[in-house]
Short mmCIF file of C-alpha atoms in Angstrom, two decimals:
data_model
loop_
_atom_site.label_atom_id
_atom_site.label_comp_id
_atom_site.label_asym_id
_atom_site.label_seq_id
_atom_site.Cartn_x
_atom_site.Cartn_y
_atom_site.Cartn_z
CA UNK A 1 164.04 26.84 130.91
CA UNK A 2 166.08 28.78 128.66
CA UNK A 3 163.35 29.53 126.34
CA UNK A 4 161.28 31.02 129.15
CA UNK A 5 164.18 33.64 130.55
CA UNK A 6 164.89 34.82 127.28
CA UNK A 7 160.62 35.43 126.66
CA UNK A 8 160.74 37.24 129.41
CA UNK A 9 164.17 39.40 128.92
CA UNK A 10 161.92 40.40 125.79
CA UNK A 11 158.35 41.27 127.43
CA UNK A 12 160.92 43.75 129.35
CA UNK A 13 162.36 45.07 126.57
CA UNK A 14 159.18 45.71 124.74
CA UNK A 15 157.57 47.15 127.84
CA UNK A 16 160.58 49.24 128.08
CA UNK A 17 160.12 50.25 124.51
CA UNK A 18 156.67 51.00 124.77
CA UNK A 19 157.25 53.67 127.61
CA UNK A 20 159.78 55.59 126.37
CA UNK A 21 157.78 56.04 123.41
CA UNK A 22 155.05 57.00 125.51
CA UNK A 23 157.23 59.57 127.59
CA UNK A 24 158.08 61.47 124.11
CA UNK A 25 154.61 61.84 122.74
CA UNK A 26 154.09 63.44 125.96
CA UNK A 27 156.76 65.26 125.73
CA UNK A 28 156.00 66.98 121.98
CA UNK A 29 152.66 67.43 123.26
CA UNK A 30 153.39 69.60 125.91
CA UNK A 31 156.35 71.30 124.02
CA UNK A 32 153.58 71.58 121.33
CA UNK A 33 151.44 73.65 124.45
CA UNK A 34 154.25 75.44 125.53
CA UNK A 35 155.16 76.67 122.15
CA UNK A 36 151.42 77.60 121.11
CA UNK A 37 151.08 79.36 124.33
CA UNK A 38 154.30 81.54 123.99
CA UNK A 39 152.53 82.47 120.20
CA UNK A 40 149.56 83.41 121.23
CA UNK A 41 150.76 85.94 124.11
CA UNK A 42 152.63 87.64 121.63
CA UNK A 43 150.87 90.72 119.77
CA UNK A 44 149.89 90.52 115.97
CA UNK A 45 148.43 92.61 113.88
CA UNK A 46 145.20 91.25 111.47
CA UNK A 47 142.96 92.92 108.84
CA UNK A 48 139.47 92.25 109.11
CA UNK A 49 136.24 93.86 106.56
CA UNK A 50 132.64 94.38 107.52
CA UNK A 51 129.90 95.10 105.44
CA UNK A 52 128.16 98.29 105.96
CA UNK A 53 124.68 98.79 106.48
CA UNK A 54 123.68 102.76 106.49
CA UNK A 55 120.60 104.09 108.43
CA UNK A 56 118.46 107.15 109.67
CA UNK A 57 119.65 109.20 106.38
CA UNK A 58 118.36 112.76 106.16
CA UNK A 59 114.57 112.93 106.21
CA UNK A 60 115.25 115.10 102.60
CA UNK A 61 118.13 112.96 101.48
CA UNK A 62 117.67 109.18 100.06
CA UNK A 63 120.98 107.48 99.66
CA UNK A 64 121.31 105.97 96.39
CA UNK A 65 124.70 104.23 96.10
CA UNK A 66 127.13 103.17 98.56
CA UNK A 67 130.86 104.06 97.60
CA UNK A 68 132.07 102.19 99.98
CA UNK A 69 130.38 99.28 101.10
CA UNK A 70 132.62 98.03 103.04
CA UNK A 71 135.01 98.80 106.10
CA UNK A 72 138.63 97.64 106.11
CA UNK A 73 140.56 97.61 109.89
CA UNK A 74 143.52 96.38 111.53
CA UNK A 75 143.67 95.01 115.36
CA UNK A 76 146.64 94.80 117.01
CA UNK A 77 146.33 92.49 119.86
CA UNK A 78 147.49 89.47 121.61
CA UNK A 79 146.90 85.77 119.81
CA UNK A 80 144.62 84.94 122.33
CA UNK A 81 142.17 87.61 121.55
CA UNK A 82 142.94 87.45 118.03
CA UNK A 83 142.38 83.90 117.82
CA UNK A 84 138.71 84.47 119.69
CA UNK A 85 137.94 87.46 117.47
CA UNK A 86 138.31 85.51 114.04
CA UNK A 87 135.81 83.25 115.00
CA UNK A 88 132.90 85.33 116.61
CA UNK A 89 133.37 88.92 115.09
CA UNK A 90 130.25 90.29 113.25
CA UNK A 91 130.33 90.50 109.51
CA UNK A 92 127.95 94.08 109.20
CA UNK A 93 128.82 97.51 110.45
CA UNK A 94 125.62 99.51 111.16
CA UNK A 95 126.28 103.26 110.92
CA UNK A 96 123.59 105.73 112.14
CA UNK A 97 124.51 108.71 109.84
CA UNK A 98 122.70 110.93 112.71
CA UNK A 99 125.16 110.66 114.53
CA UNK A 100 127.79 111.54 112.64
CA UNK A 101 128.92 114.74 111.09
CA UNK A 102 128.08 114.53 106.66
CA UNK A 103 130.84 116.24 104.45
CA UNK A 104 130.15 116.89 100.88
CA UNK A 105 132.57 116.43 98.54
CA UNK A 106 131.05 116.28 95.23
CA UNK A 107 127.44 116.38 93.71
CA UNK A 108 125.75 114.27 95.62
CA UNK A 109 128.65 112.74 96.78
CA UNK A 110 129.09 112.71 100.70
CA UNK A 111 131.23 111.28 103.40
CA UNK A 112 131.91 110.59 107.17
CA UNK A 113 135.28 110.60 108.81
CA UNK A 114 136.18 106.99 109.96
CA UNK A 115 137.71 108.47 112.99
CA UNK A 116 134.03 108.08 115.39
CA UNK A 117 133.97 104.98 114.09
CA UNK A 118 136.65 103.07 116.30
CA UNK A 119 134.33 104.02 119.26
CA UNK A 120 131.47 102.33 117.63
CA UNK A 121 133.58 99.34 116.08
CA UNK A 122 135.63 98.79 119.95
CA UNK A 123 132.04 99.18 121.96
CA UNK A 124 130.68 95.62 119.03
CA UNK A 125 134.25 93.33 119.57
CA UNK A 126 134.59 94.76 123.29
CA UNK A 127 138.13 96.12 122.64
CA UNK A 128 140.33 98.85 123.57
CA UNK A 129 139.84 101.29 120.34
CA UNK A 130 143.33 102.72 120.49
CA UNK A 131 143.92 99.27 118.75
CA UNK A 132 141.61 99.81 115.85
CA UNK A 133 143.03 101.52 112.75
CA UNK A 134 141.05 101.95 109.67
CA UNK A 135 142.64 101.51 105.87
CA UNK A 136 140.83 104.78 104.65
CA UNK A 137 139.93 108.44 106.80
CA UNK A 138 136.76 108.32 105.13
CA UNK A 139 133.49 106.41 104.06
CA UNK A 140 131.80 107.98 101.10
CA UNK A 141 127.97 107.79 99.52
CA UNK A 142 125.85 109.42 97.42
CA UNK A 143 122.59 111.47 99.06
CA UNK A 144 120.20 113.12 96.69
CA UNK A 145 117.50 115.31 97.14
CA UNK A 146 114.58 113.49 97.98
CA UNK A 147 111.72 114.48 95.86
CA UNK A 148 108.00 113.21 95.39
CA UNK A 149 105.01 112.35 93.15
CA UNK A 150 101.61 110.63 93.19
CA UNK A 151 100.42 107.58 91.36
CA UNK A 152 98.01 105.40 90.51
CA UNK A 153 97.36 101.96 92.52
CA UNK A 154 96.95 98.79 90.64
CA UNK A 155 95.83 96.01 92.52
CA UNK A 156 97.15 92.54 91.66
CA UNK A 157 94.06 90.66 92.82
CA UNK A 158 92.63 87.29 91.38
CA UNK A 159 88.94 86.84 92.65
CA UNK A 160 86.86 83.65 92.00
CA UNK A 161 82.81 83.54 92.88
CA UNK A 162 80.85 81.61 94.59
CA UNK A 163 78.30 80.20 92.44
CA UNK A 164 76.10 82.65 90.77
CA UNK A 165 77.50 85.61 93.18
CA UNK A 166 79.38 88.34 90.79
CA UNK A 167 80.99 91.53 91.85
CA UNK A 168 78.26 94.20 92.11
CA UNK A 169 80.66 97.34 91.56
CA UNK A 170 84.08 97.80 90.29
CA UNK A 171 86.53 97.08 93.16
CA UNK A 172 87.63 100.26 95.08
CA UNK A 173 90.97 101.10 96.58
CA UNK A 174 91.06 103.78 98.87
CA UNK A 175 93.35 105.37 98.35
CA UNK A 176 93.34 105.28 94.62
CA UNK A 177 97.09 107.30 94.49
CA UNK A 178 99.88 107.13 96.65
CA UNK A 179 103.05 109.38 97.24
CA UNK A 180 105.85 107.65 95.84
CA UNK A 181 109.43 109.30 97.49
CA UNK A 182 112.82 109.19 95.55
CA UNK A 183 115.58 110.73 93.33
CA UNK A 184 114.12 112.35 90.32
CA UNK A 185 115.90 110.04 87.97
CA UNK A 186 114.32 106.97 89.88
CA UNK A 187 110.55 108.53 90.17
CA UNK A 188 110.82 109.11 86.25
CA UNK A 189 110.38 105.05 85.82
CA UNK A 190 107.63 105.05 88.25
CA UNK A 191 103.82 105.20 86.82
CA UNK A 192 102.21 103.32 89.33
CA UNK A 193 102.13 101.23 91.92
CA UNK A 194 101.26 97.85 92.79
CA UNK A 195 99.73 95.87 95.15
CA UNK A 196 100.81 93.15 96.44
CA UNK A 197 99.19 89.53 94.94
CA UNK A 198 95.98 88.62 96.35
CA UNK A 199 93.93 85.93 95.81
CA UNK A 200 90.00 85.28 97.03
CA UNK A 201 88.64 82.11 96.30
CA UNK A 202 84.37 81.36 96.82
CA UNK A 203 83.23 85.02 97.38
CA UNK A 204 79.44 85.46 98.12
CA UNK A 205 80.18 88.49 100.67
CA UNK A 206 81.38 92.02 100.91
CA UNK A 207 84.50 91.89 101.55
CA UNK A 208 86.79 94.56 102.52
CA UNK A 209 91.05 93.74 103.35
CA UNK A 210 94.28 95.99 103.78
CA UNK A 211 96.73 94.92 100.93
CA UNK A 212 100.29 95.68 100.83
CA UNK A 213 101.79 97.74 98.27
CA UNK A 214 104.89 96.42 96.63
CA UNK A 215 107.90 98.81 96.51
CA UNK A 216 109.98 98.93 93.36
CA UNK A 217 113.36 99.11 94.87
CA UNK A 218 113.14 99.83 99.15
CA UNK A 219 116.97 100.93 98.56
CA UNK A 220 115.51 103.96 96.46
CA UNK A 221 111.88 104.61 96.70
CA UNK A 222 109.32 105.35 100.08
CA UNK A 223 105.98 104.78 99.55
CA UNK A 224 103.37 106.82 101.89
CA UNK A 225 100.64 105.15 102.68
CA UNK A 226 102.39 102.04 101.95
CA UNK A 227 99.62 99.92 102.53
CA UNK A 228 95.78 100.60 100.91
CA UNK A 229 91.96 99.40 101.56
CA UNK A 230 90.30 97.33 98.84
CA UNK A 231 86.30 96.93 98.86
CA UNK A 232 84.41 94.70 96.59
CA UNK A 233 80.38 94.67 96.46
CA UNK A 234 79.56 91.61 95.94
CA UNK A 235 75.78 90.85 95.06
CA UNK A 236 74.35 87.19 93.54
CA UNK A 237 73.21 87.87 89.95
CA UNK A 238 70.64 86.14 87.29
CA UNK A 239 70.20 85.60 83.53
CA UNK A 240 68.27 87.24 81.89
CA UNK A 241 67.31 88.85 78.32
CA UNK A 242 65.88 91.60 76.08
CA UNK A 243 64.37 91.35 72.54
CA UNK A 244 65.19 94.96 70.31
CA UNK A 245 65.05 95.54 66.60
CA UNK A 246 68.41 95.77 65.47
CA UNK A 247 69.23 99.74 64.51
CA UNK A 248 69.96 100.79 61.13
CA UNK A 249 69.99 104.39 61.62
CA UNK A 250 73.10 106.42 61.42
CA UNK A 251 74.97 105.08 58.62
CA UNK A 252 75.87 106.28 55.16
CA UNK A 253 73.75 104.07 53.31
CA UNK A 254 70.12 102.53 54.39
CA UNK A 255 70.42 98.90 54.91
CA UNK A 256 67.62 95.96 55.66
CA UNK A 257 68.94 93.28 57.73
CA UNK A 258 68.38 89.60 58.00
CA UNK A 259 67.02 89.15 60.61
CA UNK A 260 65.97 92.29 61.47
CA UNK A 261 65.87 91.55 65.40
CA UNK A 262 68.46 90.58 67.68
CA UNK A 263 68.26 88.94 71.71
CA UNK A 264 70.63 90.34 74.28
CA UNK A 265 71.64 88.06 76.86
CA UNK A 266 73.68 89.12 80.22
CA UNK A 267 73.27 88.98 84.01
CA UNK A 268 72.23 91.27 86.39
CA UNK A 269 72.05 91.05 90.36
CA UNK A 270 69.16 90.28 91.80
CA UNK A 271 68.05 92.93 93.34
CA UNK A 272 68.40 95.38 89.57
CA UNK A 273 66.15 92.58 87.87
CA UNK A 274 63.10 95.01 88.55
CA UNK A 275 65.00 97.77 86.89
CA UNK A 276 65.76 96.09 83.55
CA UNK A 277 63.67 97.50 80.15
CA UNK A 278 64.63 96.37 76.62
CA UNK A 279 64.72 100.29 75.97
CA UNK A 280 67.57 100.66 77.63
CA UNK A 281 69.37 98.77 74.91
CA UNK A 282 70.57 99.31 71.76
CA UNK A 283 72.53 96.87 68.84
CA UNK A 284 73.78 97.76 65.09
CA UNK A 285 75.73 96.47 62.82
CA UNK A 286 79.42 97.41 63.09
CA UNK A 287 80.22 99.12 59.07
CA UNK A 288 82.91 100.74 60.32
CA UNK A 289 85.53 99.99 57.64
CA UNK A 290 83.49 97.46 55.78
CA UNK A 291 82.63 97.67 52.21
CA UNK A 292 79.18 97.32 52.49
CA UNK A 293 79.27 96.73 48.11
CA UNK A 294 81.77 93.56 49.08
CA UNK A 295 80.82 92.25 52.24
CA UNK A 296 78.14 89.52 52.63
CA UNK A 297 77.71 89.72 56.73
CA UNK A 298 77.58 92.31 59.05
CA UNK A 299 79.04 91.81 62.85
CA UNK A 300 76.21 93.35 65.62
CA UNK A 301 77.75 95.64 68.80
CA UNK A 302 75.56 96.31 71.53
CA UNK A 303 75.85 100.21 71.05
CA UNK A 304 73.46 101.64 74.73
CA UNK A 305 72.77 99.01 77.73
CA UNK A 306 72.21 99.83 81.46
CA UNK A 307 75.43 100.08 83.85
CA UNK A 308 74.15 97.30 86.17
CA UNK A 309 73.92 94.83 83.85
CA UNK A 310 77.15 92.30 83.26
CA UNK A 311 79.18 89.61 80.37
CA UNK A 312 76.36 91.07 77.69
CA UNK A 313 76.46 88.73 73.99
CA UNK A 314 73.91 88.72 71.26
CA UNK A 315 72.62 86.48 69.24
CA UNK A 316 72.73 86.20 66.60
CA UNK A 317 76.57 87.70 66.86
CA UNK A 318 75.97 88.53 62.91
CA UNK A 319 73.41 89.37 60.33
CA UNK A 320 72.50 89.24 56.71
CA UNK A 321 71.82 92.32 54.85
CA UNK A 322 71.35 94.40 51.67
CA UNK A 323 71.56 97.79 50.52
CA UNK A 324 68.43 99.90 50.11
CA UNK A 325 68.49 102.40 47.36
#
């Protein structure tokens, strides 16, 4: 009996126990509330940066460095706002040089009073801009005069035929030049431009696509047209083959050679086959810079062939000789 009154004295006890530590959690807690509450009513004053991102420069200015790249402000505003602010402000400033007045300062060097800017800035975080204040009165760059030349296109295309189809013409890119825009020291290092990488796999068509042209450096160049034609002629081609003396005429010395003619193999499209005559050709021996008293062989060139024909080899690729007196 005595065991069971002094169990229960201690169930109350612990029960006891067990709510008052209870009532003081919830008693920090809400202190803890209170306390955060009274904080974040009060005003503060934080620094925040933004990146700056510069656009619609003078159509006869490009802007080639940024001075400052960067914004630094201060807000002065409740914790509550503050608090918000830190965690869904933007990171870049965009700044539409049109609308602002440009100073010079120095060669090239140019600026823009930070004062329009706390419009611009309170309109993005939806704040009162008499609480914006900037670090500096002024954002600097550099704007030079925007100058111009033409140059060559280069296209960057890798082409692969299918079966005995071949390109019929040269490829064409219309247009052939473009007008590159930028400083003078930047369009010095510029000789041509180049397209973008292409590749066409199992051609047997005419084909004609709009390729991109790849800028250097957007930052500092404009590139008008910025985007070109290419054309390829494609036709299906055929082997085929002349036999010609080999030519001896020309040289300092008369030389016999062994033997004395040569077969030129190439390809040509179809619809040239009609047109091909072993006239048309013409192969020597290459003496160029050989000592004809040393040497034992001579290499053959193909010296005359038609346009129209293509991947022209001989063979033999090198003959015997010997001097004539």
């Amino acid at each position: 009996m005595s065991n069971r009154i002094i169990n229960n004295s201690n169930d109350k006890k612990e029960r006891v126990s067990r709510s008052q530590h209870f009532t003081f959690i919830i008693f920090i807690i809400v202190s803890a509330i209170f306390w955060l509450l009274i904080k974040l009513s009060q005003e503060y004053s934080e620094t925040y940066n933004m990146s700056i991102t510069y656009q619609d420069v003078p159509n006869n200015k490009l802007l080639t460095q940024k001075i400052d790249s960067t914004v630094k402000f201060n807000i002065t505003a409740r914790g509550f706002y503050l608090l918000e602010l830190s965690m869904l402000h933007p990171e870049e400033l965009v700044i539409h040089l049109k609308n602002y007045t440009i100073h010079k300062s120095d060669e090239n060097v140019y600026y823009i009073s930070t004062l329009p800017l706390n419009e611009n800035i309170a309109k993005l975080l939806d704040i009162d801009p008499s609480l914006i204040s900037f670090s500096k009165n002024t954002l600097s760059f550099k704007l030079e005069k925007l100058v111009s030349k033409q140059v060559n296109v280069v296209s960057k295309i890798n082409v692969t035929f299918e079966g005995s189809y071949n390109l019929y013409k040269p490829i064409t890119i219309k247009p052939s030049k473009v007008t590159v825009y930028g400083s003078q020291t930047g369009l010095d290092t510029i000789h041509a431009i180049y397209t973008k990488a292409v590749e066409l796999t199992n051609i047997k068509e005419n084909t004609m696509i709009d390729i991109a042209l790849e800028n250097p450096n957007t930052k500092l160049f404009r590139l008008n047209p910025d985007k070109v034609k290419m054309s390829l002629e494609i036709a299906k081609f055929t082997q085929s083959k002349v036999v010609i003396p080999i030519s001896t005429n020309g040289g300092r010395y008369q030389i016999e050679t062994f033997p004395k003619m040569d077969t030129i193999y190439f390809i040509v499209a179809l619809k040239d086959f009609e047109r091909v005559s072993a006239t048309q050709f013409m192969v020597s021996p290459e003496i160029s810079g050989v000592n004809l008293k040393e040497a034992n062989k001579l290499l053959l060139k193909v010296t005359k062939h038609p346009d129209f024909v293509k991947n022209i080899r001989t063979e033999p690729t090198d003959v015997e000789f010997i001097l004539l007196k």
